[in-house]
Amino acid sequence: MSRMDHQRNAIGKPPIVTYNNVEKCYGDFTALNGVTAEVNRGEVVCLIGPSGSGKSTLLRCTNALEQINGGEIIFDGAPLPKGENNVRLVRRRMGMVFQSFELFPHMTAIENINCAPVTVLGMPKREAEELSYSLLKKVGLVEKAHSYPSMLSGGQQQRIAIARALAMGPEVMLFDEPTSALDPETVGEVLSVMSDLAGEGMTMIVVTHEMSFARRVSDWIMVFDKGRVIEEGRPDNIFKHPTEGRTKEFLRHVGVEV
Amino acid sequence: MEFDFSPIFENWRYLRDGLLITISLSVLSIIAASILGGAIGLARVYGPRWLAGVLAFYVDSARSIPALVVLIWMYFAFPLMVGISLPPFWAAFIALSAYIAAYISEIVRGGVLSIRSGQTRAAKALGMSQNQTILKIILPQAVVRILPQYGNMLSITVKNSAICSVIAVPDYLQNSGIVAAQTYRPLEIYTVALIVYIAMILPLTRSTDWLYSRLSHLGRS
Ligand SMILES: Nc1ncnc2c1ncn2[C@@H]1O[C@H](COP(=O)(O)OP(=O)(O)OP(=O)(O)O)[C@@H](O)[C@H]1O
Ligand SMILES: [Mg+2]
């Protein structure tokens, strides 16, 4: 790994999330078994690996939707705080996008987007609406501002969900398989919004099975297996010269020639 | 057999007063039961475990006792326990509210639990507090989802209000009985009573079903 760390730090970006020997158990089952890793500001990091290897769990621990059982997660220089009120202050600074969108069905697209800024940050309604429109423009859905989620396609719903997360002005975006629930023809529109975001310098941690996206957009790839990072590196290295047998096996499994 | 509906016209004011009592008892009870039932349902999902336990006991008991027995106990037994006597209307109001609240709490609890956990996770991930999540995200969806069952409870409340006549609350059934006894026309008077109850209840269930068909997409996460 030292080989790759050397390449990675050439840009000299400071870390924003650091995982130190993170452990997470569900009852007897160990979902995260000592994850040590770093995400730097402005990086796009893709988490790949077989089903059940703990990728979603790591994302949920990152914004404290789940409590870790061991180790520590450091966000912007400070360990994740304890207690619901302190945790909320940290969550505001991270955006999360889910496989199943999780738009609020009783709110229109624009209400979905301005709900959190108004409710959580106390932003004046006018200002929140302006912000929402600029985000709708960014994801290319201004004309759907007043549509309810039930009237939108999966790809459109996921783009609204991305706009909703961006409305809080996050410093990191967490994506959990954002395209896995989509019809093949709408995957592209979501990935292109994500690529744009990456191009703007947003820090992104992305769990994905879209290997071509991971290869093209990410700065760094972490391969998960059985609750651990078994290998990490630049996309070219991971995809062309994986060192771990299980990485090779996984890549072959998802149809990447190695 | 000859029909004679004249006693109804002759006594329409008296019957109307009964109808107004039935309506006010039903409306007041459903309001109180909705507030109480909503609070109980939410407390059982989100409240501390000991409170959820106590409330589960209340709900199970209330659902195991006939409404009539609750009413009689409230009118004849409860006053002995607390040392004040209750006017029949208010005894009926308390009994009916407590009885219906138990069912509404179960409907609310089921509605809240039916909303998948991803919605709560999404709200939390945006930095919302538990209260904001319940009020802004979970409850609005739950309210839509429970509309058909809630409409059912409206009709059950109006129907059950009729038992208050056993403690001589002058409701529509009680007053119909008095008119029937005085005029010897039970067939006409009780047939009209059937129709009056249908006329009150049918629009309630129909309109909640209609509302649900218009709004159901708002609760579909
Ligand atoms: N709430 C939970 N309770 C119990 N076990 C859980 C829970 N959440 C996750 N797990 C278990 O933890 C392990 C890791 O789950 P996780 O969802 O992080 O995997 P993943 O890498 O995201 O897989 P996938 O690609 O299928 O989404 C799985 O075996 C899963 O069954
Ligand atoms: Mg997952």
Short mmCIF file of C-alpha atoms and ligand atoms in Angstrom, two decimals:
data_model
loop_
_atom_site.label_atom_id
_atom_site.label_comp_id
_atom_site.label_asym_id
_atom_site.label_seq_id
_atom_site.Cartn_x
_atom_site.Cartn_y
_atom_site.Cartn_z
CA MET A 1 0.00 0.00 0.00
CA SER A 2 2.87 2.39 0.62
CA ARG A 3 3.51 2.45 -3.10
CA MET A 4 0.05 3.83 -3.74
CA ASP A 5 -0.08 6.22 -0.80
CA HIS A 6 2.97 7.86 -2.24
CA GLN A 7 1.21 8.38 -5.58
CA ARG A 8 -1.98 9.54 -3.92
CA ASN A 9 -0.48 12.21 -1.71
CA ALA A 10 1.37 13.79 -4.61
CA ILE A 11 -1.55 16.23 -4.86
CA GLY A 12 -1.14 17.12 -1.19
CA LYS A 13 -4.81 17.35 -0.27
CA PRO A 14 -5.67 17.26 3.43
CA PRO A 15 -7.78 14.36 4.74
CA ILE A 16 -11.45 15.06 5.45
CA VAL A 17 -12.50 11.60 6.68
CA THR A 18 -10.13 9.21 8.39
CA TYR A 19 -11.09 5.70 9.45
CA ASN A 20 -8.92 4.25 12.18
CA ASN A 21 -9.40 0.54 12.71
CA VAL A 22 -13.19 0.92 12.53
CA GLU A 23 -15.25 -2.02 13.79
CA LYS A 24 -18.98 -2.53 13.54
CA CYS A 25 -20.94 -5.54 14.75
CA TYR A 26 -24.56 -6.53 14.39
CA GLY A 27 -25.02 -8.95 17.26
CA ASP A 28 -22.44 -11.69 16.71
CA PHE A 29 -21.85 -10.67 13.11
CA THR A 30 -18.87 -8.44 12.35
CA ALA A 31 -19.78 -6.17 9.43
CA LEU A 32 -16.65 -4.00 9.65
CA ASN A 33 -13.53 -5.70 10.87
CA GLY A 34 -10.91 -2.99 11.32
CA VAL A 35 -11.21 -0.56 8.44
CA THR A 36 -8.33 1.87 8.20
CA ALA A 37 -8.51 4.34 5.34
CA GLU A 38 -8.45 7.98 4.43
CA VAL A 39 -10.49 10.21 2.16
CA ASN A 40 -8.92 13.51 1.17
CA ARG A 41 -10.68 16.75 0.36
CA GLY A 42 -11.73 16.98 -3.25
CA GLU A 43 -11.26 13.28 -3.93
CA VAL A 44 -13.71 10.87 -5.45
CA VAL A 45 -13.27 7.55 -3.68
CA CYS A 46 -15.13 4.50 -4.93
CA LEU A 47 -15.83 1.55 -2.65
CA ILE A 48 -16.18 -1.69 -4.53
CA GLY A 49 -16.43 -5.28 -3.43
CA PRO A 50 -18.79 -8.21 -3.12
CA SER A 51 -22.26 -8.02 -1.62
CA GLY A 52 -22.26 -8.05 2.18
CA SER A 53 -18.65 -6.89 2.44
CA GLY A 54 -19.60 -3.84 4.52
CA LYS A 55 -19.57 -0.97 2.02
CA SER A 56 -23.00 0.41 2.96
CA THR A 57 -22.21 -0.12 6.61
CA LEU A 58 -19.10 2.04 6.32
CA LEU A 59 -21.12 4.85 4.68
CA ARG A 60 -23.74 4.71 7.41
CA CYS A 61 -21.08 4.83 10.08
CA THR A 62 -19.50 7.82 8.36
CA ASN A 63 -22.53 10.03 9.03
CA ALA A 64 -23.31 8.24 12.28
CA LEU A 65 -26.55 6.65 11.13
CA GLU A 66 -24.89 3.63 12.75
CA GLN A 67 -22.68 3.72 15.85
CA ILE A 68 -19.31 2.04 15.56
CA ASN A 69 -18.20 -0.53 18.12
CA GLY A 70 -14.47 0.04 17.88
CA GLY A 71 -11.82 2.32 16.42
CA GLU A 72 -12.63 5.88 15.40
CA ILE A 73 -13.86 7.96 12.49
CA ILE A 74 -12.34 11.42 12.24
CA PHE A 75 -14.20 14.03 10.26
CA ASP A 76 -12.45 17.31 9.51
CA GLY A 77 -9.97 16.79 12.31
CA ALA A 78 -12.36 15.73 15.07
CA PRO A 79 -13.72 12.30 16.00
CA LEU A 80 -17.44 11.87 15.28
CA PRO A 81 -19.20 13.25 18.35
CA LYS A 82 -21.42 11.29 20.71
CA GLY A 83 -25.04 12.18 21.38
CA GLU A 84 -27.80 12.86 18.89
CA ASN A 85 -27.57 16.67 19.00
CA ASN A 86 -23.86 16.80 18.28
CA VAL A 87 -24.16 14.14 15.62
CA ARG A 88 -26.77 16.22 13.81
CA LEU A 89 -24.31 19.09 13.48
CA VAL A 90 -21.94 16.76 11.66
CA ARG A 91 -24.63 15.18 9.47
CA ARG A 92 -25.54 18.59 8.07
CA ARG A 93 -22.09 18.75 6.59
CA MET A 94 -22.43 15.43 4.75
CA GLY A 95 -24.91 14.59 2.03
CA MET A 96 -26.21 11.08 1.48
CA VAL A 97 -27.79 9.49 -1.58
CA PHE A 98 -29.52 6.13 -1.31
CA GLN A 99 -30.01 3.24 -3.68
CA SER A 100 -33.78 3.54 -3.23
CA PHE A 101 -33.81 7.38 -3.58
CA GLU A 102 -35.92 7.89 -0.45
CA LEU A 103 -37.51 11.08 -1.72
CA PHE A 104 -40.33 12.25 0.53
CA PRO A 105 -43.47 11.23 -1.41
CA HIS A 106 -45.71 13.89 0.14
CA MET A 107 -43.53 16.74 -1.08
CA THR A 108 -42.95 18.07 -4.56
CA ALA A 109 -39.45 17.98 -6.02
CA ILE A 110 -38.70 21.51 -4.91
CA GLU A 111 -40.17 20.91 -1.44
CA ASN A 112 -37.95 17.86 -1.11
CA ILE A 113 -34.97 20.06 -1.83
CA ASN A 114 -35.79 23.05 0.36
CA CYS A 115 -37.23 21.06 3.27
CA ALA A 116 -33.94 20.48 5.11
CA PRO A 117 -32.45 23.96 4.60
CA VAL A 118 -35.66 25.49 5.97
CA THR A 119 -36.27 22.98 8.78
CA VAL A 120 -32.73 22.28 9.88
CA LEU A 121 -30.81 25.44 9.02
CA GLY A 122 -33.70 27.88 9.44
CA MET A 123 -33.05 29.34 6.00
CA PRO A 124 -35.70 31.88 4.91
CA LYS A 125 -38.18 30.27 2.52
CA ARG A 126 -37.41 32.66 -0.33
CA GLU A 127 -33.71 32.02 -0.15
CA ALA A 128 -34.29 28.26 0.05
CA GLU A 129 -36.44 28.35 -3.07
CA GLU A 130 -33.81 30.24 -5.00
CA LEU A 131 -31.23 27.72 -3.87
CA SER A 132 -33.55 24.86 -4.88
CA TYR A 133 -34.04 26.29 -8.35
CA SER A 134 -30.33 26.63 -8.89
CA LEU A 135 -29.90 22.99 -7.84
CA LEU A 136 -32.78 21.87 -10.06
CA LYS A 137 -31.01 23.60 -12.92
CA LYS A 138 -27.80 21.81 -12.00
CA VAL A 139 -29.48 18.39 -12.20
CA GLY A 140 -31.47 19.43 -15.27
CA LEU A 141 -34.97 19.18 -13.80
CA VAL A 142 -36.25 22.74 -13.45
CA GLU A 143 -39.43 21.80 -15.32
CA LYS A 144 -40.17 19.11 -12.69
CA ALA A 145 -40.01 21.52 -9.73
CA HIS A 146 -43.66 20.99 -8.83
CA SER A 147 -43.95 17.30 -9.66
CA TYR A 148 -44.42 14.74 -6.92
CA PRO A 149 -41.90 11.88 -6.80
CA SER A 150 -44.57 9.40 -7.91
CA MET A 151 -44.70 11.23 -11.25
CA LEU A 152 -40.95 11.05 -11.87
CA SER A 153 -38.83 8.29 -13.40
CA GLY A 154 -36.22 6.58 -11.27
CA GLY A 155 -33.41 8.56 -12.84
CA GLN A 156 -35.25 11.81 -12.24
CA GLN A 157 -35.98 10.87 -8.64
CA GLN A 158 -32.34 10.12 -8.00
CA ARG A 159 -31.26 13.44 -9.51
CA ILE A 160 -33.72 15.22 -7.21
CA ALA A 161 -32.30 13.21 -4.31
CA ILE A 162 -28.81 14.42 -5.21
CA ALA A 163 -30.08 18.02 -5.36
CA ARG A 164 -31.76 17.52 -1.97
CA ALA A 165 -28.47 16.42 -0.43
CA LEU A 166 -26.56 19.28 -2.08
CA ALA A 167 -29.00 21.84 -0.67
CA MET A 168 -27.38 21.47 2.74
CA GLY A 169 -24.05 22.58 1.26
CA PRO A 170 -22.24 19.39 2.24
CA GLU A 171 -18.48 19.04 2.38
CA VAL A 172 -18.69 15.33 1.54
CA MET A 173 -21.25 13.41 -0.47
CA LEU A 174 -21.91 9.76 0.35
CA PHE A 175 -23.46 7.69 -2.42
CA ASP A 176 -24.74 4.18 -1.71
CA GLU A 177 -25.21 2.41 -5.04
CA PRO A 178 -27.05 5.39 -6.51
CA THR A 179 -27.76 3.66 -9.83
CA SER A 180 -28.43 0.08 -8.74
CA ALA A 181 -32.22 0.50 -8.64
CA LEU A 182 -32.43 2.26 -12.00
CA ASP A 183 -33.49 1.10 -15.44
CA PRO A 184 -30.43 0.83 -17.67
CA GLU A 185 -31.53 3.75 -19.83
CA THR A 186 -31.63 6.17 -16.87
CA VAL A 187 -28.33 5.17 -15.27
CA GLY A 188 -26.40 7.51 -17.56
CA GLU A 189 -28.21 10.70 -16.54
CA VAL A 190 -27.45 10.08 -12.86
CA LEU A 191 -23.82 9.18 -13.48
CA SER A 192 -23.39 12.32 -15.57
CA VAL A 193 -24.71 14.51 -12.71
CA MET A 194 -22.23 12.74 -10.43
CA SER A 195 -19.38 13.27 -12.88
CA ASP A 196 -20.20 16.98 -13.06
CA LEU A 197 -20.15 17.13 -9.29
CA ALA A 198 -16.78 15.40 -9.20
CA GLY A 199 -15.53 17.86 -11.80
CA GLU A 200 -16.50 20.74 -9.50
CA GLY A 201 -14.23 19.32 -6.82
CA MET A 202 -16.85 17.81 -4.50
CA THR A 203 -15.48 15.19 -2.14
CA MET A 204 -17.38 12.00 -2.87
CA ILE A 205 -17.44 8.53 -1.34
CA VAL A 206 -19.28 6.29 -3.77
CA VAL A 207 -20.34 2.69 -3.31
CA THR A 208 -20.94 1.44 -6.80
CA HIS A 209 -21.10 -1.55 -9.08
CA GLU A 210 -20.61 0.73 -12.11
CA MET A 211 -17.03 -0.24 -12.82
CA SER A 212 -16.66 2.04 -15.82
CA PHE A 213 -17.74 5.02 -13.69
CA ALA A 214 -15.34 4.02 -10.93
CA ARG A 215 -12.55 3.74 -13.43
CA ARG A 216 -13.27 6.97 -15.25
CA VAL A 217 -14.24 9.33 -12.43
CA SER A 218 -12.62 8.16 -9.23
CA ASP A 219 -9.26 9.25 -7.87
CA TRP A 220 -8.99 6.32 -5.55
CA ILE A 221 -10.53 2.89 -5.22
CA MET A 222 -10.95 0.82 -2.09
CA VAL A 223 -11.75 -2.85 -2.47
CA PHE A 224 -13.82 -4.35 0.34
CA ASP A 225 -14.05 -7.93 1.35
CA LYS A 226 -15.46 -9.40 4.57
CA GLY A 227 -15.52 -6.09 6.42
CA ARG A 228 -12.01 -4.97 5.50
CA VAL A 229 -10.27 -2.90 2.85
CA ILE A 230 -8.21 -5.61 1.16
CA GLU A 231 -6.64 -3.40 -1.46
CA GLU A 232 -6.66 0.26 -2.46
CA GLY A 233 -5.09 2.35 -5.14
CA ARG A 234 -5.52 4.44 -8.23
CA PRO A 235 -8.16 3.10 -10.60
CA ASP A 236 -5.63 2.15 -13.25
CA ASN A 237 -3.64 0.12 -10.79
CA ILE A 238 -6.66 -1.62 -9.32
CA PHE A 239 -8.22 -2.45 -12.66
CA LYS A 240 -5.04 -3.34 -14.56
CA HIS A 241 -2.77 -4.75 -11.89
CA PRO A 242 -4.76 -5.92 -8.88
CA THR A 243 -2.48 -7.61 -6.39
CA GLU A 244 -4.99 -9.48 -4.24
CA GLY A 245 -6.50 -12.73 -5.44
CA ARG A 246 -9.91 -11.76 -4.10
CA THR A 247 -9.80 -8.44 -5.96
CA LYS A 248 -9.13 -10.31 -9.20
CA GLU A 249 -11.93 -12.70 -8.42
CA PHE A 250 -14.35 -9.85 -7.73
CA LEU A 251 -13.39 -7.94 -10.87
CA ARG A 252 -13.84 -11.05 -13.01
CA HIS A 253 -17.18 -11.59 -11.32
CA VAL A 254 -18.41 -8.14 -12.37
CA GLY A 255 -17.10 -8.63 -15.89
CA VAL A 256 -13.83 -6.70 -15.83
CA GLU A 257 -10.98 -8.37 -17.70
CA VAL A 258 -7.82 -8.39 -15.59
CA MET B 1 -100.65 -2.97 6.68
CA GLU B 2 -100.81 0.80 6.61
CA PHE B 3 -97.92 3.20 7.01
CA ASP B 4 -98.34 6.40 8.90
CA PHE B 5 -95.35 8.71 8.99
CA SER B 6 -97.18 11.62 10.55
CA PRO B 7 -95.73 11.05 14.06
CA ILE B 8 -92.33 11.78 12.61
CA PHE B 9 -93.46 15.09 11.15
CA GLU B 10 -95.33 15.97 14.31
CA ASN B 11 -92.29 15.28 16.47
CA TRP B 12 -89.58 16.45 14.10
CA ARG B 13 -88.17 19.03 16.49
CA TYR B 14 -87.72 16.42 19.18
CA LEU B 15 -86.09 13.99 16.77
CA ARG B 16 -83.88 16.76 15.39
CA ASP B 17 -82.67 17.54 18.90
CA GLY B 18 -81.79 13.87 19.28
CA LEU B 19 -79.95 13.95 15.99
CA LEU B 20 -77.96 16.98 17.13
CA ILE B 21 -76.97 15.12 20.30
CA THR B 22 -75.88 12.09 18.26
CA ILE B 23 -73.84 14.33 15.97
CA SER B 24 -72.21 16.34 18.73
CA LEU B 25 -71.39 13.23 20.76
CA SER B 26 -69.86 11.61 17.68
CA VAL B 27 -67.89 14.67 16.61
CA LEU B 28 -66.53 15.41 20.08
CA SER B 29 -65.65 11.76 20.64
CA ILE B 30 -63.87 11.35 17.33
CA ILE B 31 -61.84 14.51 17.93
CA ALA B 32 -60.84 13.42 21.43
CA ALA B 33 -60.21 9.84 20.31
CA SER B 34 -58.04 11.01 17.40
CA ILE B 35 -55.86 13.16 19.64
CA LEU B 36 -55.64 10.53 22.36
CA GLY B 37 -55.24 7.64 19.91
CA GLY B 38 -52.62 9.50 17.88
CA ALA B 39 -50.63 10.27 21.01
CA ILE B 40 -50.87 6.68 22.25
CA GLY B 41 -49.90 5.24 18.88
CA LEU B 42 -46.86 7.52 18.59
CA ALA B 43 -45.83 6.96 22.20
CA ARG B 44 -45.89 3.21 21.63
CA VAL B 45 -43.55 3.53 18.67
CA TYR B 46 -41.23 6.29 19.83
CA GLY B 47 -41.74 6.51 23.59
CA PRO B 48 -39.76 4.86 26.40
CA ARG B 49 -40.28 1.15 26.81
CA TRP B 50 -42.11 1.35 30.16
CA LEU B 51 -44.65 3.79 28.70
CA ALA B 52 -45.14 1.64 25.61
CA GLY B 53 -45.83 -1.29 27.95
CA VAL B 54 -48.42 0.58 30.00
CA LEU B 55 -50.15 1.82 26.86
CA ALA B 56 -50.15 -1.63 25.27
CA PHE B 57 -51.98 -2.86 28.37
CA TYR B 58 -54.52 -0.05 28.03
CA VAL B 59 -55.10 -0.72 24.34
CA ASP B 60 -55.46 -4.47 24.79
CA SER B 61 -57.91 -3.99 27.67
CA ALA B 62 -60.00 -1.38 25.87
CA ARG B 63 -60.26 -3.66 22.86
CA SER B 64 -61.34 -6.58 25.02
CA ILE B 65 -64.26 -4.85 26.71
CA PRO B 66 -67.59 -4.29 24.91
CA ALA B 67 -68.26 -0.60 24.33
CA LEU B 68 -71.51 -0.97 26.26
CA VAL B 69 -69.65 -2.28 29.32
CA VAL B 70 -67.17 0.60 29.16
CA LEU B 71 -70.10 3.02 29.04
CA ILE B 72 -71.95 1.45 31.95
CA TRP B 73 -68.80 1.34 34.03
CA MET B 74 -68.07 4.97 33.25
CA TYR B 75 -71.58 6.05 34.26
CA PHE B 76 -72.29 3.85 37.24
CA ALA B 77 -68.91 2.78 38.65
CA PHE B 78 -66.40 5.53 37.88
CA PRO B 79 -68.33 8.24 39.80
CA LEU B 80 -68.21 6.06 42.94
CA MET B 81 -64.46 5.75 42.57
CA VAL B 82 -63.70 9.48 42.18
CA GLY B 83 -66.63 10.83 44.16
CA ILE B 84 -68.18 13.01 41.47
CA SER B 85 -71.17 12.12 39.33
CA LEU B 86 -70.95 12.60 35.60
CA PRO B 87 -73.79 13.93 33.45
CA PRO B 88 -74.84 11.12 31.06
CA PHE B 89 -73.65 12.97 27.94
CA TRP B 90 -70.16 13.45 29.33
CA ALA B 91 -69.99 9.90 30.65
CA ALA B 92 -70.84 8.72 27.15
CA PHE B 93 -68.28 11.10 25.66
CA ILE B 94 -65.48 9.81 27.88
CA ALA B 95 -66.41 6.15 27.40
CA LEU B 96 -66.72 6.43 23.62
CA SER B 97 -63.50 8.44 23.28
CA ALA B 98 -61.52 6.03 25.42
CA TYR B 99 -62.91 3.07 23.51
CA ILE B 100 -62.34 4.47 20.00
CA ALA B 101 -58.92 5.88 20.95
CA ALA B 102 -57.64 2.35 21.54
CA TYR B 103 -58.49 1.37 17.97
CA ILE B 104 -57.20 4.61 16.47
CA SER B 105 -53.91 4.18 18.33
CA GLU B 106 -53.47 0.80 16.66
CA ILE B 107 -54.21 2.27 13.25
CA VAL B 108 -51.75 5.12 13.82
CA ARG B 109 -49.09 2.75 15.12
CA GLY B 110 -49.51 0.46 12.12
CA GLY B 111 -49.39 3.42 9.75
CA VAL B 112 -46.20 4.78 11.26
CA LEU B 113 -44.51 1.38 11.30
CA SER B 114 -45.49 0.77 7.67
CA ILE B 115 -43.27 3.60 6.49
CA ARG B 116 -39.97 2.07 5.61
CA SER B 117 -36.90 2.89 7.64
CA GLY B 118 -35.15 4.45 4.63
CA GLN B 119 -37.38 7.51 5.03
CA THR B 120 -36.21 8.03 8.61
CA ARG B 121 -32.63 7.44 7.52
CA ALA B 122 -32.96 10.02 4.73
CA ALA B 123 -34.40 12.59 7.14
CA LYS B 124 -31.68 11.94 9.70
CA ALA B 125 -28.99 12.12 7.03
CA LEU B 126 -30.24 15.63 6.24
CA GLY B 127 -29.67 16.59 9.88
CA MET B 128 -33.28 16.49 11.05
CA SER B 129 -34.04 15.77 14.69
CA GLN B 130 -36.28 12.93 15.80
CA ASN B 131 -39.21 15.34 16.29
CA GLN B 132 -38.72 17.00 12.91
CA THR B 133 -38.53 13.58 11.28
CA ILE B 134 -41.77 12.43 12.90
CA LEU B 135 -43.68 15.66 12.23
CA LYS B 136 -42.47 16.52 8.74
CA ILE B 137 -41.69 13.15 7.20
CA ILE B 138 -43.35 10.21 8.92
CA LEU B 139 -46.71 11.55 10.15
CA PRO B 140 -47.86 13.19 6.89
CA GLN B 141 -47.30 9.92 5.03
CA ALA B 142 -48.88 7.86 7.79
CA VAL B 143 -51.96 10.10 7.85
CA VAL B 144 -52.53 9.47 4.15
CA ARG B 145 -51.99 5.74 4.49
CA ILE B 146 -54.46 5.32 7.33
CA LEU B 147 -57.29 7.31 5.72
CA PRO B 148 -59.44 4.29 4.73
CA GLN B 149 -59.16 2.73 8.19
CA TYR B 150 -59.76 6.10 9.79
CA GLY B 151 -62.95 6.47 7.74
CA ASN B 152 -63.99 3.14 9.18
CA MET B 153 -63.46 4.46 12.68
CA LEU B 154 -65.62 7.49 11.92
CA SER B 155 -68.50 5.22 11.02
CA ILE B 156 -67.91 2.96 14.03
CA THR B 157 -67.95 6.01 16.30
CA VAL B 158 -71.28 7.27 14.98
CA LYS B 159 -72.78 3.79 15.23
CA ASN B 160 -71.50 3.21 18.74
CA SER B 161 -72.81 6.58 19.90
CA ALA B 162 -76.25 4.94 19.89
CA ILE B 163 -75.45 2.89 22.99
CA CYS B 164 -75.53 6.09 25.05
CA SER B 165 -79.31 5.74 25.02
CA VAL B 166 -78.98 3.05 27.73
CA ILE B 167 -77.92 5.75 30.17
CA ALA B 168 -80.74 7.98 28.91
CA VAL B 169 -78.68 10.43 26.87
CA PRO B 170 -81.37 12.02 24.65
CA ASP B 171 -79.71 11.05 21.38
CA TYR B 172 -81.43 10.17 18.14
CA LEU B 173 -82.12 6.55 19.12
CA GLN B 174 -83.35 7.45 22.61
CA ASN B 175 -85.71 10.12 21.28
CA SER B 176 -86.95 7.82 18.52
CA GLY B 177 -87.78 5.26 21.19
CA ILE B 178 -89.78 7.78 23.17
CA VAL B 179 -91.72 8.92 20.10
CA ALA B 180 -92.34 5.30 19.10
CA ALA B 181 -93.69 4.46 22.54
CA GLN B 182 -95.98 7.46 22.63
CA THR B 183 -97.37 7.13 19.10
CA TYR B 184 -97.45 3.31 18.76
CA ARG B 185 -95.65 3.64 15.40
CA PRO B 186 -92.34 1.73 15.97
CA LEU B 187 -92.18 0.40 12.41
CA GLU B 188 -92.15 3.80 10.76
CA ILE B 189 -90.03 5.48 13.39
CA TYR B 190 -87.32 2.83 13.60
CA THR B 191 -87.24 2.40 9.81
CA VAL B 192 -86.59 6.12 9.50
CA ALA B 193 -83.91 5.70 12.20
CA LEU B 194 -82.14 3.11 10.02
CA ILE B 195 -82.20 5.49 7.10
CA VAL B 196 -80.98 8.40 9.19
CA TYR B 197 -77.94 6.41 10.40
CA ILE B 198 -77.14 5.34 6.85
CA ALA B 199 -77.48 8.94 5.67
CA MET B 200 -75.02 10.07 8.34
CA ILE B 201 -72.45 7.35 7.88
CA LEU B 202 -72.35 6.63 4.18
CA PRO B 203 -71.07 10.09 3.19
CA LEU B 204 -68.33 9.80 5.84
CA THR B 205 -66.87 6.55 4.55
CA ARG B 206 -67.42 7.51 0.92
CA SER B 207 -65.67 10.83 1.29
CA THR B 208 -62.66 9.40 3.13
CA ASP B 209 -62.34 6.73 0.42
CA TRP B 210 -62.56 9.43 -2.24
CA LEU B 211 -59.96 11.53 -0.43
CA TYR B 212 -57.70 8.51 -0.19
CA SER B 213 -57.98 7.77 -3.88
CA ARG B 214 -56.89 11.35 -4.57
CA LEU B 215 -54.04 11.43 -2.06
CA SER B 216 -52.70 7.89 -1.87
CA HIS B 217 -49.64 8.71 -4.00
CA LEU B 218 -48.49 11.12 -1.28
CA GLY B 219 -48.05 8.23 1.12
CA ARG B 220 -46.29 5.88 -1.25
CA SER B 221 -42.61 5.85 -0.38
N1 LIG C 1 -29.08 -3.65 10.47
C1 LIG C 1 -28.42 -4.80 10.28
N2 LIG C 1 -28.60 -5.85 11.11
C2 LIG C 1 -27.92 -6.99 10.96
N3 LIG C 1 -27.02 -7.22 9.99
C3 LIG C 1 -26.78 -6.23 9.13
C4 LIG C 1 -27.46 -4.96 9.23
N4 LIG C 1 -27.02 -4.16 8.24
C5 LIG C 1 -26.11 -4.90 7.55
N5 LIG C 1 -25.96 -6.12 8.08
C6 LIG C 1 -25.04 -7.16 7.62
O1 LIG C 1 -23.77 -6.61 7.51
C7 LIG C 1 -23.10 -7.10 6.36
C8 LIG C 1 -22.59 -5.95 5.55
O2 LIG C 1 -23.71 -5.27 5.01
P1 LIG C 1 -23.58 -4.06 4.01
O3 LIG C 1 -24.96 -3.63 3.72
O4 LIG C 1 -22.64 -3.06 4.56
O5 LIG C 1 -22.94 -4.76 2.73
P2 LIG C 1 -22.62 -4.14 1.32
O6 LIG C 1 -21.18 -4.28 1.10
O7 LIG C 1 -23.20 -2.78 1.23
O8 LIG C 1 -23.37 -5.14 0.36
P3 LIG C 1 -24.31 -4.84 -0.91
O9 LIG C 1 -23.40 -4.73 -2.09
O10 LIG C 1 -25.16 -6.07 -0.99
O11 LIG C 1 -25.10 -3.60 -0.64
C9 LIG C 1 -24.11 -7.95 5.60
O12 LIG C 1 -23.78 -9.31 5.82
C10 LIG C 1 -25.42 -7.62 6.23
O13 LIG C 1 -26.26 -8.76 6.27
MG MG C 2 -24.88 -1.96 0.24
#
